[in-house]
Short mmCIF file of C-alpha atoms in Angstrom, two decimals:
data_model
loop_
_atom_site.label_atom_id
_atom_site.label_comp_id
_atom_site.label_asym_id
_atom_site.label_seq_id
_atom_site.Cartn_x
_atom_site.Cartn_y
_atom_site.Cartn_z
CA MET W 1 138.31 105.26 66.55
CA LEU W 2 138.70 106.87 63.19
CA ALA W 3 137.03 105.67 59.93
CA VAL W 4 138.74 106.89 56.74
CA LEU W 5 136.20 106.67 53.99
CA GLY W 6 137.71 106.89 50.50
CA VAL W 7 141.37 106.13 51.52
CA GLY W 8 144.04 106.54 48.93
CA PRO W 9 147.85 106.80 48.90
CA GLY W 10 147.69 110.43 49.30
CA LEU W 11 145.59 112.40 51.96
CA GLY W 12 143.52 109.53 53.22
CA LEU W 13 146.51 107.54 54.22
CA SER W 14 148.32 110.59 55.87
CA ILE W 15 145.26 111.23 57.87
CA ALA W 16 145.25 107.59 59.10
CA HIS W 17 149.03 107.95 60.04
CA ARG W 18 148.49 111.27 61.84
CA PHE W 19 145.53 110.04 63.93
CA GLY W 20 147.32 106.60 64.39
CA ARG W 21 150.13 108.35 66.05
CA GLU W 22 147.65 109.52 68.63
CA GLY W 23 146.63 105.98 69.36
CA PHE W 24 143.54 105.85 67.11
CA THR W 25 142.47 102.69 65.57
CA THR W 26 142.24 103.67 61.98
CA ALA W 27 139.55 101.74 59.80
CA LEU W 28 140.39 102.19 56.09
CA VAL W 29 137.66 102.06 53.52
CA SER W 30 138.19 102.05 49.82
CA ARG W 31 136.53 100.66 46.58
CA THR W 32 138.90 97.64 46.22
CA ASP W 33 141.27 95.87 48.37
CA ALA W 34 144.11 95.95 45.76
CA ARG W 35 146.25 98.34 48.02
CA HIS W 36 145.03 97.32 51.47
CA ALA W 37 148.24 95.22 52.14
CA THR W 38 150.44 98.15 51.36
CA TYR W 39 148.48 100.51 53.45
CA ARG W 40 148.53 98.24 56.50
CA ALA W 41 152.24 97.71 56.01
CA SER W 42 152.85 101.57 55.96
CA LEU W 43 150.89 101.80 59.12
CA ALA W 44 152.99 99.46 61.09
CA GLY W 45 152.18 99.83 64.81
CA VAL W 46 148.76 101.21 64.05
CA ASP W 47 145.66 99.10 64.40
CA ALA W 48 144.38 99.61 60.89
CA PRO W 49 141.60 97.13 59.83
CA THR W 50 140.68 97.42 56.07
CA TYR W 51 137.34 97.27 54.32
CA THR W 52 136.09 97.22 50.80
CA ALA W 53 133.03 99.28 50.01
CA ASP W 54 131.99 101.92 47.47
CA VAL W 55 130.83 104.71 49.79
CA THR W 56 128.85 106.42 47.10
CA ASP W 57 126.47 103.54 47.21
CA GLU W 58 123.95 103.84 50.12
CA ALA W 59 123.66 100.27 51.06
CA GLN W 60 127.37 99.64 50.86
CA LEU W 61 128.15 102.82 52.97
CA ARG W 62 125.67 101.81 55.70
CA ASP W 63 127.02 98.15 55.67
CA VAL W 64 130.65 99.01 56.02
CA LEU W 65 129.85 101.48 59.03
CA VAL W 66 128.04 98.56 60.72
CA ARG W 67 130.85 96.28 60.20
CA ILE W 68 133.47 98.79 61.35
CA THR W 69 131.49 99.39 64.48
CA ALA W 70 131.01 95.58 65.23
CA ASP W 71 134.77 95.04 64.72
CA ALA W 72 136.33 98.09 66.45
CA GLY W 73 133.66 99.82 68.55
CA GLU W 74 131.87 103.06 68.35
CA ILE W 75 133.22 105.43 65.63
CA ASP W 76 134.53 108.62 67.35
CA THR W 77 135.74 110.42 64.10
CA VAL W 78 134.92 110.03 60.38
CA TYR W 79 137.02 111.30 57.65
CA PHE W 80 135.32 111.45 54.20
CA GLY W 81 137.27 112.02 51.01
CA PRO W 82 134.86 112.45 48.08
CA ALA W 83 135.51 110.48 44.81
CA ASP W 84 138.17 112.15 42.73
CA ALA W 85 138.04 113.41 39.21
CA THR W 86 139.95 110.37 37.87
CA SER W 87 136.81 108.18 38.52
CA GLY W 88 133.45 108.22 36.84
CA PRO W 89 132.72 110.54 33.80
CA GLY W 90 135.20 113.14 34.88
CA ILE W 91 135.05 117.01 34.52
CA THR W 92 132.71 118.72 32.04
CA PRO W 93 133.09 122.42 31.32
CA LEU W 94 130.44 124.23 33.05
CA THR W 95 129.42 126.01 29.85
CA GLU W 96 128.58 122.54 28.47
CA ALA W 97 127.32 120.68 31.63
CA GLY W 98 123.68 119.98 31.75
CA ALA W 99 121.62 118.88 34.67
CA VAL W 100 122.88 115.16 34.27
CA ALA W 101 126.57 116.15 34.65
CA LEU W 102 125.93 118.27 37.64
CA ARG W 103 123.77 115.53 39.30
CA THR W 104 126.59 113.05 38.77
CA SER W 105 128.93 115.20 40.78
CA PHE W 106 126.38 115.73 43.48
CA ASP W 107 125.74 112.04 43.56
CA SER W 108 129.44 111.23 44.07
CA ILE W 109 130.21 114.07 46.58
CA VAL W 110 127.29 115.60 48.43
CA LEU W 111 124.89 112.80 48.84
CA PRO W 112 127.43 110.26 50.27
CA ALA W 113 128.51 112.91 52.71
CA ALA W 114 124.90 113.60 53.81
CA ARG W 115 124.29 109.84 54.15
CA LEU W 116 127.36 109.42 56.23
CA VAL W 117 126.18 112.06 58.62
CA GLU W 118 122.60 110.66 58.67
CA THR W 119 124.04 107.34 59.74
CA VAL W 120 126.71 108.32 62.40
CA LEU W 121 125.49 111.64 63.78
CA PRO W 122 122.53 110.34 65.91
CA GLY W 123 125.04 108.15 67.89
CA MET W 124 127.47 110.98 68.24
CA LEU W 125 124.71 113.29 69.55
CA GLU W 126 123.61 110.70 72.04
CA ARG W 127 127.17 110.42 73.42
CA GLY W 128 127.71 114.06 73.28
CA SER W 129 131.08 113.63 71.39
CA GLY W 130 132.37 112.92 67.95
CA SER W 131 133.96 114.46 64.97
CA LEU W 132 133.08 114.86 61.18
CA LEU W 133 135.94 115.63 58.93
CA PHE W 134 135.58 116.24 55.26
CA ALA W 135 137.81 117.08 52.27
CA GLY W 136 136.59 119.45 49.68
CA GLY W 137 137.80 121.31 46.74
CA LEU W 138 138.85 124.96 46.36
CA SER W 139 136.37 125.43 43.52
CA GLY W 140 133.78 125.30 46.21
CA LYS W 141 135.05 128.66 47.50
CA TYR W 142 136.46 130.33 44.44
CA PRO W 143 135.53 130.26 40.61
CA ILE W 144 138.01 127.91 39.05
CA PRO W 145 136.47 127.34 35.43
CA MET W 146 138.91 124.42 34.61
CA LEU W 147 137.05 122.38 37.47
CA GLY W 148 133.76 122.93 35.66
CA SER W 149 131.04 120.49 36.82
CA LEU W 150 132.62 119.72 40.02
CA ALA W 151 132.42 123.25 41.28
CA PRO W 152 128.65 123.42 42.23
CA ALA W 153 128.87 120.13 44.20
CA SER W 154 132.12 121.32 45.86
CA ALA W 155 130.28 124.42 46.98
CA ALA W 156 127.41 122.55 48.33
CA LEU W 157 129.61 120.18 50.27
CA ARG W 158 131.55 123.11 51.90
CA MET W 159 128.37 124.99 52.82
CA TYR W 160 126.87 121.74 54.28
CA VAL W 161 129.85 121.27 56.52
CA LEU W 162 130.12 124.82 57.52
CA THR W 163 126.43 124.89 58.46
CA LEU W 164 126.72 121.58 60.29
CA HIS W 165 129.68 123.07 62.27
CA ALA W 166 127.52 125.97 63.34
CA ALA W 167 124.45 123.91 64.17
CA LEU W 168 126.52 121.39 66.24
CA ARG W 169 128.41 124.02 68.15
CA GLU W 170 126.77 123.39 71.62
CA THR W 171 126.41 119.71 71.17
CA GLY W 172 129.85 118.43 71.81
CA VAL W 173 130.08 117.03 68.23
CA TYR W 174 132.50 118.87 65.74
CA ALA W 175 132.38 119.23 61.99
CA GLY W 176 135.20 120.68 59.81
CA ILE W 177 136.34 120.84 56.25
CA LEU W 178 139.75 120.75 54.60
CA THR W 179 139.37 122.87 51.41
CA VAL W 180 142.11 121.85 49.05
CA GLY W 181 143.36 123.47 45.81
CA GLY W 182 146.35 121.88 44.15
CA LEU W 183 147.70 118.32 43.43
CA ILE W 184 148.20 116.32 46.53
CA GLU W 185 151.54 114.57 46.41
CA ARG W 186 151.45 110.70 46.32
CA GLY W 187 147.70 110.81 45.54
CA ASP W 188 146.05 109.18 42.56
CA ILE W 189 145.19 112.50 40.88
CA HIS W 190 148.92 113.65 41.33
CA ARG W 191 149.96 110.31 39.59
CA VAL W 192 147.59 110.53 36.63
CA PHE W 193 148.24 114.29 36.05
CA THR W 194 151.99 114.06 36.15
CA ALA W 195 152.06 111.08 33.86
CA GLN W 196 150.78 113.35 31.00
CA ASP W 197 151.87 116.60 29.47
CA HIS W 198 149.30 119.30 30.14
CA GLY W 199 151.40 122.22 29.28
CA PHE W 200 151.45 123.46 32.83
CA THR W 201 152.18 122.22 36.37
CA PRO W 202 149.82 123.19 39.09
CA GLY W 203 151.15 123.55 42.55
CA THR W 204 151.47 120.58 44.78
CA LEU W 205 150.62 120.06 48.43
CA ASP W 206 152.13 117.66 50.98
CA PRO W 207 149.40 115.37 52.42
CA ASP W 208 151.18 115.24 55.66
CA ASP W 209 150.99 118.89 56.09
CA ILE W 210 147.08 118.79 55.45
CA ALA W 211 146.81 115.81 57.81
CA GLU W 212 148.58 117.82 60.48
CA LYS W 213 146.03 120.56 60.16
CA ALA W 214 143.23 118.07 60.17
CA TRP W 215 144.45 117.02 63.55
CA SER W 216 144.58 120.54 64.80
CA LEU W 217 140.96 121.00 63.72
CA TYR W 218 139.97 117.87 65.58
CA ALA W 219 141.80 118.70 68.72
CA GLU W 220 141.11 122.50 69.00
CA ARG W 221 137.51 122.31 67.48
CA ASP W 222 136.99 125.99 67.01
CA ALA W 223 137.65 126.65 63.26
CA ALA W 224 135.26 125.17 60.75
CA GLU W 225 137.63 125.13 57.86
CA ALA W 226 141.27 124.96 56.83
CA GLU W 227 142.15 126.15 53.31
CA PHE W 228 145.09 124.93 51.26
CA ASN W 229 145.84 126.92 48.11
CA ALA W 230 148.59 125.87 45.73
CA LEU W 231 146.87 127.41 42.58
CA ALA W 232 148.60 130.78 41.78
CA ALA W 233 145.65 132.04 39.85
CA VAL W 234 143.10 131.87 42.76
#
């Protein structure tokens, strides 16, 4: 069973499709239920229960994981997609970002990931199996000034997952990260960005291609990271 935390119409839904093709029940979690009916319809033939929770809220995160387990059984795999730049206060240039701006990014990206691991990892270790998949930003690996205050949190998430991967190597539990640079087609950021004239067009990425690699990471369990770079300047 796969829990997709932070599902959207782009990568999260593609992850659900890809794992659903392999017979996984895919529990979908998002902040509101506004698009849940559409998600379930697009996953015809896949057991895809939907849940509403803000995964950046500790109590809501723990509660939704309990509900998923009660409804669908033990969670074999979790996919965590951090809150995107269209929500919250947005991006602050790093030259202007103080501690509060940086803490806000950590609160929405790194801490929820750590709380998720804290909640599901003990059971996985006890069973000797399970997978933890995360999506992160390319600014966590390369300097991308335009992503400003998101970069330190992206870097922290990336290193957190890479270190988890190394620490779990002999346990039967896998951790890996999808490091993404570019606009993901069909996603909310892609929709918001393309609705405005920014004077330039960053490269785009097909979420189905990323989801296919996510499945490879899950199945092969050897590499800790897959990078997707559609940013010509990086």
